[in-house]
Amino acid sequence: MDSLIRHVIHKHYLRRERPSKAYVVARAQSLARRLGLAQPSKKAVLARIAQEKGWAVDTARLGRKAASQKWEPRPGQLQAIKPLELIQIDHTPADVLLLSDDRQTVIGRPWVTVAIDVATRCVAGMYITMDPPSSVSVSLCIEHMVLPKPENADNATLWPMYGKPQRILVDNGKDFRAEALKRGCEEHGIELTWRPVRTPHFGAHIERLIGTLMQICHLLPGTTFSNTRQRGDYPSEKRAILTLGEFRQWMTQKVCQHYHVRKHRALGVAPLVAWERGLINDAGQLVPPPLLSRPLDFRMSFLPFAFRKMRRTGIEFGASRYWHEELAPLLNRREEVLFHFDPRSTRQIWVRRNDGLLVEAPAIAGRAVGQPGSRLVLDVEKLAELERRIDAGFEATDQIEKAAAAEKAKAKRSGRKRATHPTAAPPAASPLAAMPAMRSATSLPAAEEWV
């Protein structure tokens, strides 16, 4: 009997189609009946199936890749003992819909870029935007991680994590391969490394963090949940209530006042406690990470940049103009000027002069200062409406032109017909006809020329 059950398991259970245990029980009992043997009980078959464990079984049912993830040894490549030894960074679309600032339009799902400190599981940095992932998102997340958090302006202990990491581990996406990101890390002594190809477990820490944060997002009105099956008939668009700015504030509170202060299963303590303990020296004193001596230079290393011509009116960028008197030496030069900008704020740009002086140029005109007439960003529906009206206008004018051309052709045919078959006596000659023709530079054009 045992050999019969083992035969059925190996033939019908250890397959990539992953048949159910009930199916295997039915096959074993059917084979016994056909061989004239006593039928094995369901309990006996299930007990024998329960003994089938290990690499070979999972390879047969799940495939080699899944079996490797489950059974291959993973020596501690990602182990970190102290805060800031190892950071992982990744992006995810948040499972929630947001509204425009006027709350009239659903603008979609925001993208969240997060950095996790592997040793303490703390969220070391975060950047939230409506733009798709890019090297800019990564750079701004690194800036947020390294410098003291601006969110601490009202509460100095809200988000105490900061500092320059020793090593950053990212995946192989092109947004993590940008030359500017490589140069910035190299300039400041940060080791930038990439996950080995086809080794998803190297990103396990950041992926679990993202999963935790998205589970928290499912509590928000307007959530999209993880997939359409979970979403069901939930009206995400109608339930959305938060703007992008409000979502940033909401996520900050959830990270700092919820995730950081709750017990982490892998650590046994809250991430905030793990961070504080990791900063205690041999004398039992808590030693915070050192502050950068030149934080603005660090920001410039990671902020995006652009080139523009320096004009007497300043630098034009993003429907705004920027100027500072220290930029006067750059006037009347052929080459364009390189400047850095912060996508989160259009109030100023930074220009590095040839002599090394870094000039902060404030916005003096345009959209950045809220002047009337500055370019406005229209939502997709409004743009589509305007395009439909343009198309309708073309169709209407084409019809007018087509009808006018048809009438002209009709009139021309009628004129030729009258000339060929006169039906009335010619009109009497006018007395003026006998007068000499008068020509001048101001003579009116012939009637045909007005058509």
mmCIF file of C-alpha atoms in Angstrom, residues 32-409:
data_model
loop_
_atom_site.group_PDB
_atom_site.id
_atom_site.type_symbol
_atom_site.label_atom_id
_atom_site.label_comp_id
_atom_site.label_asym_id
_atom_site.label_seq_id
_atom_site.Cartn_x
_atom_site.Cartn_y
_atom_site.Cartn_z
ATOM 1 C CA ALA A 32 -6.107 0.832 -5.825
ATOM 2 C CA ARG A 33 -9.588 -0.007 -7.091
ATOM 3 C CA ARG A 34 -8.308 -0.691 -10.591
ATOM 4 C CA LEU A 35 -5.614 -2.994 -9.235
ATOM 5 C CA GLY A 36 -8.104 -4.828 -7.031
ATOM 6 C CA LEU A 37 -6.431 -3.630 -3.833
ATOM 7 C CA ALA A 38 -7.878 -2.162 -0.668
ATOM 8 C CA GLN A 39 -8.321 1.605 -0.972
ATOM 9 C CA PRO A 40 -5.938 3.724 1.135
ATOM 10 C CA SER A 41 -7.654 6.074 3.530
ATOM 11 C CA LYS A 42 -7.543 9.827 3.073
ATOM 12 C CA LYS A 43 -5.623 10.130 6.338
ATOM 13 C CA ALA A 44 -2.935 7.707 5.146
ATOM 14 C CA VAL A 45 -2.394 9.556 1.868
ATOM 15 C CA LEU A 46 -2.227 12.974 3.556
ATOM 16 C CA ALA A 47 0.242 11.673 6.134
ATOM 17 C CA ARG A 48 2.503 10.420 3.361
ATOM 18 C CA ILE A 49 2.221 13.750 1.484
ATOM 19 C CA ALA A 50 3.222 15.601 4.665
ATOM 20 C CA GLN A 51 6.530 13.738 4.629
ATOM 21 C CA GLU A 52 7.406 15.150 1.214
ATOM 22 C CA LYS A 53 9.574 18.146 2.076
ATOM 23 C CA GLY A 54 12.827 19.631 0.897
ATOM 24 C CA TRP A 55 14.606 21.089 -2.096
ATOM 25 C CA ALA A 56 13.546 18.350 -4.555
ATOM 26 C CA VAL A 57 9.860 18.608 -3.675
ATOM 27 C CA ASP A 58 9.752 22.412 -3.958
ATOM 28 C CA THR A 59 11.738 22.309 -7.196
ATOM 29 C CA ALA A 60 9.207 19.885 -8.667
ATOM 30 C CA ARG A 61 6.174 21.882 -7.565
ATOM 31 C CA LEU A 62 7.412 25.509 -7.453
ATOM 32 C CA GLY A 63 10.325 25.596 -9.859
ATOM 33 C CA ARG A 64 14.046 26.052 -9.335
ATOM 34 C CA LYS A 65 13.930 29.802 -8.719
ATOM 35 C CA ALA A 66 11.328 29.601 -5.959
ATOM 36 C CA ALA A 67 13.047 26.601 -4.432
ATOM 37 C CA SER A 68 16.353 28.490 -4.388
ATOM 38 C CA GLN A 69 14.749 31.391 -2.564
ATOM 39 C CA LYS A 70 13.467 28.982 0.053
ATOM 40 C CA TRP A 71 16.349 26.559 0.516
ATOM 41 C CA GLU A 72 19.656 28.035 -0.634
ATOM 42 C CA PRO A 73 21.867 29.344 2.173
ATOM 43 C CA ARG A 74 22.225 33.106 2.470
ATOM 44 C CA PRO A 75 25.314 33.995 4.456
ATOM 45 C CA GLY A 76 25.122 37.396 6.041
ATOM 46 C CA GLN A 77 25.923 39.702 3.132
ATOM 47 C CA LEU A 78 23.275 42.138 4.337
ATOM 48 C CA GLN A 79 24.070 42.037 8.015
ATOM 49 C CA ALA A 80 24.687 45.408 9.625
ATOM 50 C CA ILE A 81 25.462 46.041 13.273
ATOM 51 C CA LYS A 82 25.509 49.818 13.625
ATOM 52 C CA PRO A 83 23.225 52.529 12.262
ATOM 53 C CA LEU A 84 24.210 53.892 8.838
ATOM 54 C CA GLU A 85 26.414 50.916 7.979
ATOM 55 C CA LEU A 86 24.061 49.791 5.213
ATOM 56 C CA ILE A 87 21.118 51.570 3.586
ATOM 57 C CA GLN A 88 18.681 50.178 1.009
ATOM 58 C CA ILE A 89 16.637 52.460 -1.269
ATOM 59 C CA ASP A 90 13.688 51.664 -3.533
ATOM 60 C CA HIS A 91 10.475 53.150 -4.977
ATOM 61 C CA THR A 92 6.817 52.164 -4.956
ATOM 62 C CA PRO A 93 3.545 53.681 -6.127
ATOM 63 C CA ALA A 94 1.436 54.341 -3.043
ATOM 64 C CA ASP A 95 -1.856 52.457 -2.840
ATOM 65 C CA VAL A 96 -3.968 55.619 -2.613
ATOM 66 C CA LEU A 97 -5.400 58.260 -4.950
ATOM 67 C CA LEU A 98 -4.743 61.952 -4.300
ATOM 68 C CA LEU A 99 -6.523 65.174 -5.218
ATOM 69 C CA SER A 100 -5.246 68.381 -6.801
ATOM 70 C CA ASP A 101 -4.684 71.317 -4.470
ATOM 71 C CA ASP A 102 -8.123 72.731 -5.348
ATOM 72 C CA ARG A 103 -9.625 69.260 -4.657
ATOM 73 C CA GLN A 104 -11.447 69.290 -7.992
ATOM 74 C CA THR A 105 -9.433 66.585 -9.758
ATOM 75 C CA VAL A 106 -8.049 63.154 -8.913
ATOM 76 C CA ILE A 107 -4.376 63.401 -9.909
ATOM 77 C CA GLY A 108 -3.470 59.733 -9.403
ATOM 78 C CA ARG A 109 -1.192 57.675 -7.165
ATOM 79 C CA PRO A 110 1.978 59.252 -5.746
ATOM 80 C CA TRP A 111 5.395 57.614 -5.853
ATOM 81 C CA VAL A 112 7.212 56.994 -2.578
ATOM 82 C CA THR A 113 11.012 56.604 -2.438
ATOM 83 C CA VAL A 114 12.230 55.258 0.901
ATOM 84 C CA ALA A 115 15.592 54.452 2.460
ATOM 85 C CA ILE A 116 15.810 51.838 5.216
ATOM 86 C CA ASP A 117 18.657 51.480 7.700
ATOM 87 C CA VAL A 118 19.243 47.711 7.701
ATOM 88 C CA ALA A 119 20.687 47.514 11.223
ATOM 89 C CA THR A 120 17.781 49.294 12.925
ATOM 90 C CA ARG A 121 14.993 48.973 10.302
ATOM 91 C CA CYS A 122 14.408 52.746 10.628
ATOM 92 C CA VAL A 123 13.141 54.805 7.710
ATOM 93 C CA ALA A 124 16.285 56.874 7.242
ATOM 94 C CA GLY A 125 14.894 58.997 4.399
ATOM 95 C CA MET A 126 11.778 59.462 2.282
ATOM 96 C CA TYR A 127 10.738 61.434 -0.790
ATOM 97 C CA ILE A 128 7.176 61.579 -2.153
ATOM 98 C CA THR A 129 6.235 62.964 -5.572
ATOM 99 C CA MET A 130 3.741 62.538 -8.391
ATOM 100 C CA ASP A 131 6.605 62.086 -10.864
ATOM 101 C CA PRO A 132 7.743 58.574 -11.890
ATOM 102 C CA PRO A 133 10.917 57.200 -10.270
ATOM 103 C CA SER A 134 14.132 58.857 -11.424
ATOM 104 C CA SER A 135 17.647 59.627 -10.277
ATOM 105 C CA VAL A 136 16.210 62.898 -8.929
ATOM 106 C CA SER A 137 13.949 60.950 -6.568
ATOM 107 C CA VAL A 138 16.899 58.898 -5.360
ATOM 108 C CA SER A 139 19.090 61.976 -4.853
ATOM 109 C CA LEU A 140 16.429 63.849 -2.890
ATOM 110 C CA CYS A 141 15.807 60.771 -0.741
ATOM 111 C CA ILE A 142 19.547 60.597 0.022
ATOM 112 C CA GLU A 143 19.571 64.294 0.908
ATOM 113 C CA HIS A 144 16.609 63.773 3.230
ATOM 114 C CA MET A 145 18.410 60.826 4.832
ATOM 115 C CA VAL A 146 21.775 62.531 5.411
ATOM 116 C CA LEU A 147 20.741 66.002 6.600
ATOM 117 C CA PRO A 148 18.695 66.726 9.743
ATOM 118 C CA LYS A 149 15.035 66.398 8.896
ATOM 119 C CA PRO A 150 13.049 69.585 8.132
ATOM 120 C CA GLU A 151 10.039 67.815 9.651
ATOM 121 C CA ASN A 152 11.664 68.359 13.073
ATOM 122 C CA ALA A 153 11.080 72.120 12.935
ATOM 123 C CA ASP A 154 8.062 71.840 15.239
ATOM 124 C CA ASN A 155 9.158 68.702 17.118
ATOM 125 C CA ALA A 156 12.902 68.154 17.466
ATOM 126 C CA THR A 157 12.484 64.487 18.418
ATOM 127 C CA LEU A 158 9.963 63.517 15.730
ATOM 128 C CA TRP A 159 12.447 62.059 13.217
ATOM 129 C CA PRO A 160 15.920 61.829 14.833
ATOM 130 C CA MET A 161 17.501 59.674 12.109
ATOM 131 C CA TYR A 162 20.129 61.405 9.989
ATOM 132 C CA GLY A 163 23.751 60.995 8.973
ATOM 133 C CA LYS A 164 25.997 59.983 6.083
ATOM 134 C CA PRO A 165 25.843 56.224 5.413
ATOM 135 C CA GLN A 166 28.831 54.020 4.739
ATOM 136 C CA ARG A 167 27.120 52.007 2.000
ATOM 137 C CA ILE A 168 23.948 52.267 -0.105
ATOM 138 C CA LEU A 169 22.514 49.181 -1.805
ATOM 139 C CA VAL A 170 20.056 49.650 -4.691
ATOM 140 C CA ASP A 171 18.633 47.585 -7.533
ATOM 141 C CA ASN A 172 19.808 47.721 -11.138
ATOM 142 C CA GLY A 173 17.244 50.203 -12.494
ATOM 143 C CA LYS A 174 18.524 53.044 -14.670
ATOM 144 C CA ASP A 175 17.401 55.590 -12.053
ATOM 145 C CA PHE A 176 20.050 54.092 -9.750
ATOM 146 C CA ARG A 177 22.718 54.103 -12.477
ATOM 147 C CA ALA A 178 22.780 57.858 -13.181
ATOM 148 C CA GLU A 179 26.254 59.353 -13.418
ATOM 149 C CA ALA A 180 25.300 62.296 -11.188
ATOM 150 C CA LEU A 181 24.279 59.874 -8.423
ATOM 151 C CA LYS A 182 27.533 57.946 -8.766
ATOM 152 C CA ARG A 183 29.612 61.134 -8.675
ATOM 153 C CA GLY A 184 27.739 62.484 -5.658
ATOM 154 C CA CYS A 185 28.292 59.310 -3.642
ATOM 155 C CA GLU A 186 31.929 59.087 -4.681
ATOM 156 C CA GLU A 187 32.551 62.751 -3.814
ATOM 157 C CA HIS A 188 31.243 62.266 -0.272
ATOM 158 C CA GLY A 189 32.751 58.870 0.453
ATOM 159 C CA ILE A 190 29.533 56.835 0.185
ATOM 160 C CA GLU A 191 29.883 53.347 -1.306
ATOM 161 C CA LEU A 192 27.121 52.891 -3.902
ATOM 162 C CA THR A 193 26.494 49.220 -4.740
ATOM 163 C CA TRP A 194 23.910 47.309 -6.754
ATOM 164 C CA ARG A 195 22.113 44.076 -6.015
ATOM 165 C CA PRO A 196 23.388 40.998 -7.823
ATOM 166 C CA VAL A 197 21.171 40.138 -10.776
ATOM 167 C CA ARG A 198 18.318 37.684 -10.083
ATOM 168 C CA THR A 199 18.808 37.768 -6.316
ATOM 169 C CA PRO A 200 15.635 39.388 -4.957
ATOM 170 C CA HIS A 201 16.445 38.394 -1.377
ATOM 171 C CA PHE A 202 19.118 41.105 -1.406
ATOM 172 C CA GLY A 203 16.245 43.589 -1.314
ATOM 173 C CA ALA A 204 14.187 41.805 1.302
ATOM 174 C CA HIS A 205 14.495 44.508 3.984
ATOM 175 C CA ILE A 206 13.299 47.370 1.794
ATOM 176 C CA GLU A 207 10.563 45.266 0.217
ATOM 177 C CA ARG A 208 9.152 44.299 3.611
ATOM 178 C CA LEU A 209 9.229 47.950 4.683
ATOM 179 C CA ILE A 210 7.381 49.008 1.536
ATOM 180 C CA GLY A 211 4.805 46.277 2.145
ATOM 181 C CA THR A 212 4.293 47.518 5.712
ATOM 182 C CA LEU A 213 3.877 51.145 4.612
ATOM 183 C CA MET A 214 1.395 50.200 1.901
ATOM 184 C CA GLN A 215 -0.657 48.191 4.402
ATOM 185 C CA ILE A 216 -0.853 51.376 6.447
ATOM 186 C CA CYS A 217 -1.965 53.281 3.317
ATOM 187 C CA HIS A 218 -4.905 50.913 2.957
ATOM 188 C CA LEU A 219 -6.442 52.665 5.969
ATOM 189 C CA LEU A 220 -6.766 55.923 4.006
ATOM 190 C CA PRO A 221 -9.946 57.016 2.221
ATOM 191 C CA GLY A 222 -9.236 56.717 -1.480
ATOM 192 C CA THR A 223 -7.026 53.633 -1.158
ATOM 193 C CA THR A 224 -6.643 51.423 -4.211
ATOM 194 C CA PHE A 225 -5.683 48.405 -2.065
ATOM 195 C CA SER A 226 -3.024 46.013 -3.393
ATOM 196 C CA ASN A 227 -4.955 44.771 -6.421
ATOM 197 C CA THR A 228 -8.321 44.966 -8.158
ATOM 198 C CA ARG A 229 -9.606 41.853 -6.404
ATOM 199 C CA GLN A 230 -9.055 43.399 -2.983
ATOM 200 C CA ARG A 231 -10.432 46.699 -4.204
ATOM 201 C CA GLY A 232 -13.670 45.147 -5.449
ATOM 202 C CA ASP A 233 -16.330 47.842 -5.907
ATOM 203 C CA TYR A 234 -14.710 50.285 -3.492
ATOM 204 C CA PRO A 235 -15.010 53.772 -5.112
ATOM 205 C CA SER A 236 -11.396 54.934 -4.687
ATOM 206 C CA GLU A 237 -11.843 58.048 -6.866
ATOM 207 C CA LYS A 238 -14.904 59.264 -4.991
ATOM 208 C CA ARG A 239 -13.416 58.530 -1.575
ATOM 209 C CA ALA A 240 -10.081 60.327 -2.150
ATOM 210 C CA ILE A 241 -9.608 63.274 0.239
ATOM 211 C CA LEU A 242 -5.883 64.084 0.547
ATOM 212 C CA THR A 243 -3.696 66.393 -1.527
ATOM 213 C CA LEU A 244 -0.029 65.621 -2.167
ATOM 214 C CA GLY A 245 1.106 67.925 0.638
ATOM 215 C CA GLU A 246 -1.332 66.367 3.087
ATOM 216 C CA PHE A 247 -0.256 62.858 2.102
ATOM 217 C CA ARG A 248 3.377 63.776 2.822
ATOM 218 C CA GLN A 249 2.385 64.999 6.274
ATOM 219 C CA TRP A 250 0.255 61.897 6.862
ATOM 220 C CA MET A 251 3.066 59.537 5.863
ATOM 221 C CA THR A 252 5.537 61.403 8.090
ATOM 222 C CA GLN A 253 3.291 60.879 11.091
ATOM 223 C CA LYS A 254 2.708 57.213 10.285
ATOM 224 C CA VAL A 255 6.435 56.563 9.878
ATOM 225 C CA CYS A 256 7.550 58.470 12.970
ATOM 226 C CA GLN A 257 4.637 57.981 15.375
ATOM 227 C CA HIS A 258 3.577 54.494 14.336
ATOM 228 C CA TYR A 259 6.181 52.412 12.497
ATOM 229 C CA HIS A 260 9.237 53.688 14.409
ATOM 230 C CA VAL A 261 7.703 53.218 17.850
ATOM 231 C CA ARG A 262 6.116 49.783 17.473
ATOM 232 C CA LYS A 263 7.950 46.530 18.191
ATOM 233 C CA HIS A 264 9.626 45.127 15.086
ATOM 234 C CA ARG A 265 9.312 41.364 14.814
ATOM 235 C CA ALA A 266 12.852 40.821 13.517
ATOM 236 C CA LEU A 267 14.465 43.138 16.078
ATOM 237 C CA GLY A 268 12.418 42.411 19.163
ATOM 238 C CA VAL A 269 12.308 46.160 19.886
ATOM 239 C CA ALA A 270 10.957 49.257 18.167
ATOM 240 C CA PRO A 271 13.174 50.680 15.361
ATOM 241 C CA LEU A 272 13.534 53.931 17.314
ATOM 242 C CA VAL A 273 14.939 51.989 20.288
ATOM 243 C CA ALA A 274 17.284 50.047 17.999
ATOM 244 C CA TRP A 275 18.556 53.331 16.536
ATOM 245 C CA GLU A 276 19.225 54.844 19.947
ATOM 246 C CA ARG A 277 20.938 51.702 21.242
ATOM 247 C CA GLY A 278 23.091 51.557 18.124
ATOM 248 C CA LEU A 279 24.486 55.019 18.860
ATOM 249 C CA ILE A 280 25.647 54.209 22.404
ATOM 250 C CA ASN A 281 29.434 54.046 22.701
ATOM 251 C CA ASP A 282 31.542 51.828 24.965
ATOM 252 C CA ALA A 283 31.210 54.366 27.801
ATOM 253 C CA GLY A 284 27.435 54.066 27.690
ATOM 254 C CA GLN A 285 26.919 57.492 26.124
ATOM 255 C CA LEU A 286 24.599 58.162 23.201
ATOM 256 C CA VAL A 287 26.696 59.744 20.439
ATOM 257 C CA PRO A 288 24.594 61.103 17.541
ATOM 258 C CA PRO A 289 25.993 60.959 13.987
ATOM 259 C CA PRO A 290 28.257 63.889 13.071
ATOM 260 C CA LEU A 291 26.702 66.798 11.208
ATOM 261 C CA LEU A 292 28.100 67.694 7.808
ATOM 262 C CA SER A 293 30.323 70.754 7.931
ATOM 263 C CA ARG A 294 29.073 71.994 4.542
ATOM 264 C CA PRO A 295 25.482 70.776 4.130
ATOM 265 C CA LEU A 296 24.732 73.111 1.217
ATOM 266 C CA ASP A 297 27.597 71.646 -0.802
ATOM 267 C CA PHE A 298 26.218 68.174 -0.084
ATOM 268 C CA ARG A 299 22.806 69.271 -1.362
ATOM 269 C CA MET A 300 24.341 70.641 -4.551
ATOM 270 C CA SER A 301 26.044 67.299 -5.186
ATOM 271 C CA PHE A 302 22.689 65.535 -5.364
ATOM 272 C CA LEU A 303 20.230 68.193 -6.557
ATOM 273 C CA PRO A 304 19.322 68.074 -10.278
ATOM 274 C CA PHE A 305 20.784 70.702 -12.574
ATOM 275 C CA ALA A 306 20.056 72.424 -15.880
ATOM 276 C CA PHE A 307 21.685 74.863 -18.308
ATOM 277 C CA ARG A 308 20.295 78.266 -19.362
ATOM 278 C CA LYS A 309 21.557 81.436 -20.991
ATOM 279 C CA MET A 310 22.339 84.253 -18.582
ATOM 280 C CA ARG A 311 20.399 87.318 -19.763
ATOM 281 C CA ARG A 312 20.165 90.841 -18.440
ATOM 282 C CA THR A 313 16.737 89.928 -17.071
ATOM 283 C CA GLY A 314 18.157 86.906 -15.230
ATOM 284 C CA ILE A 315 17.858 83.153 -15.757
ATOM 285 C CA GLU A 316 14.547 81.930 -17.172
ATOM 286 C CA PHE A 317 13.498 78.514 -15.910
ATOM 287 C CA GLY A 318 10.135 76.874 -15.305
ATOM 288 C CA ALA A 319 8.087 79.943 -16.349
ATOM 289 C CA SER A 320 9.982 82.043 -13.773
ATOM 290 C CA ARG A 321 12.964 84.384 -13.696
ATOM 291 C CA TYR A 322 15.817 84.272 -11.172
ATOM 292 C CA TRP A 323 18.415 86.907 -10.402
ATOM 293 C CA HIS A 324 21.030 87.998 -7.887
ATOM 294 C CA GLU A 325 23.480 90.848 -8.218
ATOM 295 C CA GLU A 326 26.363 88.401 -7.728
ATOM 296 C CA LEU A 327 25.460 86.914 -11.126
ATOM 297 C CA ALA A 328 26.386 90.098 -13.001
ATOM 298 C CA PRO A 329 29.893 88.811 -13.939
ATOM 299 C CA LEU A 330 28.214 86.007 -15.930
ATOM 300 C CA LEU A 331 26.430 88.388 -18.335
ATOM 301 C CA ASN A 332 27.368 88.657 -22.011
ATOM 302 C CA ARG A 333 28.898 85.202 -22.209
ATOM 303 C CA ARG A 334 28.242 82.781 -25.020
ATOM 304 C CA GLU A 335 28.163 79.593 -22.966
ATOM 305 C CA GLU A 336 25.111 78.648 -20.942
ATOM 306 C CA VAL A 337 25.192 78.709 -17.155
ATOM 307 C CA LEU A 338 24.849 75.552 -15.048
ATOM 308 C CA PHE A 339 22.567 75.857 -12.040
ATOM 309 C CA HIS A 340 20.994 73.506 -9.504
ATOM 310 C CA PHE A 341 17.324 73.502 -8.541
ATOM 311 C CA ASP A 342 15.104 71.799 -6.007
ATOM 312 C CA PRO A 343 11.964 70.214 -7.567
ATOM 313 C CA ARG A 344 10.188 70.615 -4.225
ATOM 314 C CA SER A 345 10.530 74.401 -4.238
ATOM 315 C CA THR A 346 10.762 76.919 -7.076
ATOM 316 C CA ARG A 347 11.653 79.856 -4.822
ATOM 317 C CA GLN A 348 15.353 79.817 -5.699
ATOM 318 C CA ILE A 349 18.095 78.246 -7.778
ATOM 319 C CA TRP A 350 21.840 77.916 -7.079
ATOM 320 C CA VAL A 351 24.520 79.019 -9.524
ATOM 321 C CA ARG A 352 28.215 78.165 -9.144
ATOM 322 C CA ARG A 353 30.386 80.922 -10.582
ATOM 323 C CA ASN A 354 33.738 80.231 -12.218
ATOM 324 C CA ASP A 355 35.529 81.520 -9.137
ATOM 325 C CA GLY A 356 33.787 78.880 -7.007
ATOM 326 C CA LEU A 357 31.269 81.196 -5.341
ATOM 327 C CA LEU A 358 27.863 79.539 -4.906
ATOM 328 C CA VAL A 359 25.125 82.115 -5.503
ATOM 329 C CA GLU A 360 21.558 81.553 -4.339
ATOM 330 C CA ALA A 361 19.353 83.397 -6.823
ATOM 331 C CA PRO A 362 15.753 83.994 -5.695
ATOM 332 C CA ALA A 363 12.774 84.031 -8.032
ATOM 333 C CA ILE A 364 11.913 87.606 -9.048
ATOM 334 C CA ALA A 365 9.101 87.047 -11.557
ATOM 335 C CA GLY A 366 6.779 84.437 -13.009
ATOM 336 C CA ARG A 367 5.042 81.412 -11.669
ATOM 337 C CA ALA A 368 7.442 80.939 -8.752
ATOM 338 C CA VAL A 369 6.252 84.218 -7.204
ATOM 339 C CA GLY A 370 2.605 83.687 -8.116
ATOM 340 C CA GLN A 371 2.330 86.440 -10.709
ATOM 341 C CA PRO A 372 -0.867 86.579 -12.781
ATOM 342 C CA GLY A 373 -0.327 85.269 -16.258
ATOM 343 C CA SER A 374 2.213 82.662 -15.189
ATOM 344 C CA ARG A 375 1.835 79.311 -16.862
ATOM 345 C CA LEU A 376 -0.741 77.072 -15.237
ATOM 346 C CA VAL A 377 -0.613 73.299 -15.214
ATOM 347 C CA LEU A 378 -3.819 71.816 -16.599
ATOM 348 C CA ASP A 379 -5.147 68.409 -15.721
ATOM 349 C CA VAL A 380 -5.517 65.693 -18.352
ATOM 350 C CA GLU A 381 -9.297 66.063 -18.672
ATOM 351 C CA LYS A 382 -9.113 69.820 -19.258
ATOM 352 C CA LEU A 383 -6.382 69.386 -21.860
ATOM 353 C CA ALA A 384 -8.482 66.752 -23.619
ATOM 354 C CA GLU A 385 -11.488 69.104 -23.625
ATOM 355 C CA LEU A 386 -9.437 71.899 -25.188
ATOM 356 C CA GLU A 387 -8.068 69.525 -27.818
ATOM 357 C CA ARG A 388 -11.612 68.379 -28.669
ATOM 358 C CA ARG A 389 -12.623 71.993 -29.196
ATOM 359 C CA ILE A 390 -9.610 72.567 -31.447
ATOM 360 C CA ASP A 391 -10.578 69.486 -33.497
ATOM 361 C CA ALA A 392 -14.207 70.667 -33.723
ATOM 362 C CA GLY A 393 -12.997 74.078 -34.886
ATOM 363 C CA PHE A 394 -10.944 72.539 -37.674
ATOM 364 C CA GLU A 395 -13.905 70.430 -38.783
ATOM 365 C CA ALA A 396 -16.220 73.455 -38.818
ATOM 366 C CA THR A 397 -13.827 75.712 -40.766
ATOM 367 C CA ASP A 398 -13.083 72.894 -43.212
ATOM 368 C CA GLN A 399 -16.813 72.540 -43.892
ATOM 369 C CA ILE A 400 -17.179 76.298 -44.426
ATOM 370 C CA GLU A 401 -14.253 76.329 -46.857
ATOM 371 C CA LYS A 402 -15.561 73.254 -48.660
ATOM 372 C CA ALA A 403 -19.058 74.744 -49.023
ATOM 373 C CA ALA A 404 -17.668 78.074 -50.208
ATOM 374 C CA ALA A 405 -15.486 76.356 -52.814
ATOM 375 C CA ALA A 406 -18.512 74.400 -54.054
ATOM 376 C CA GLU A 407 -20.577 77.602 -54.367
ATOM 377 C CA LYS A 408 -17.761 79.331 -56.231
ATOM 378 C CA ALA A 409 -17.457 76.424 -58.670
#
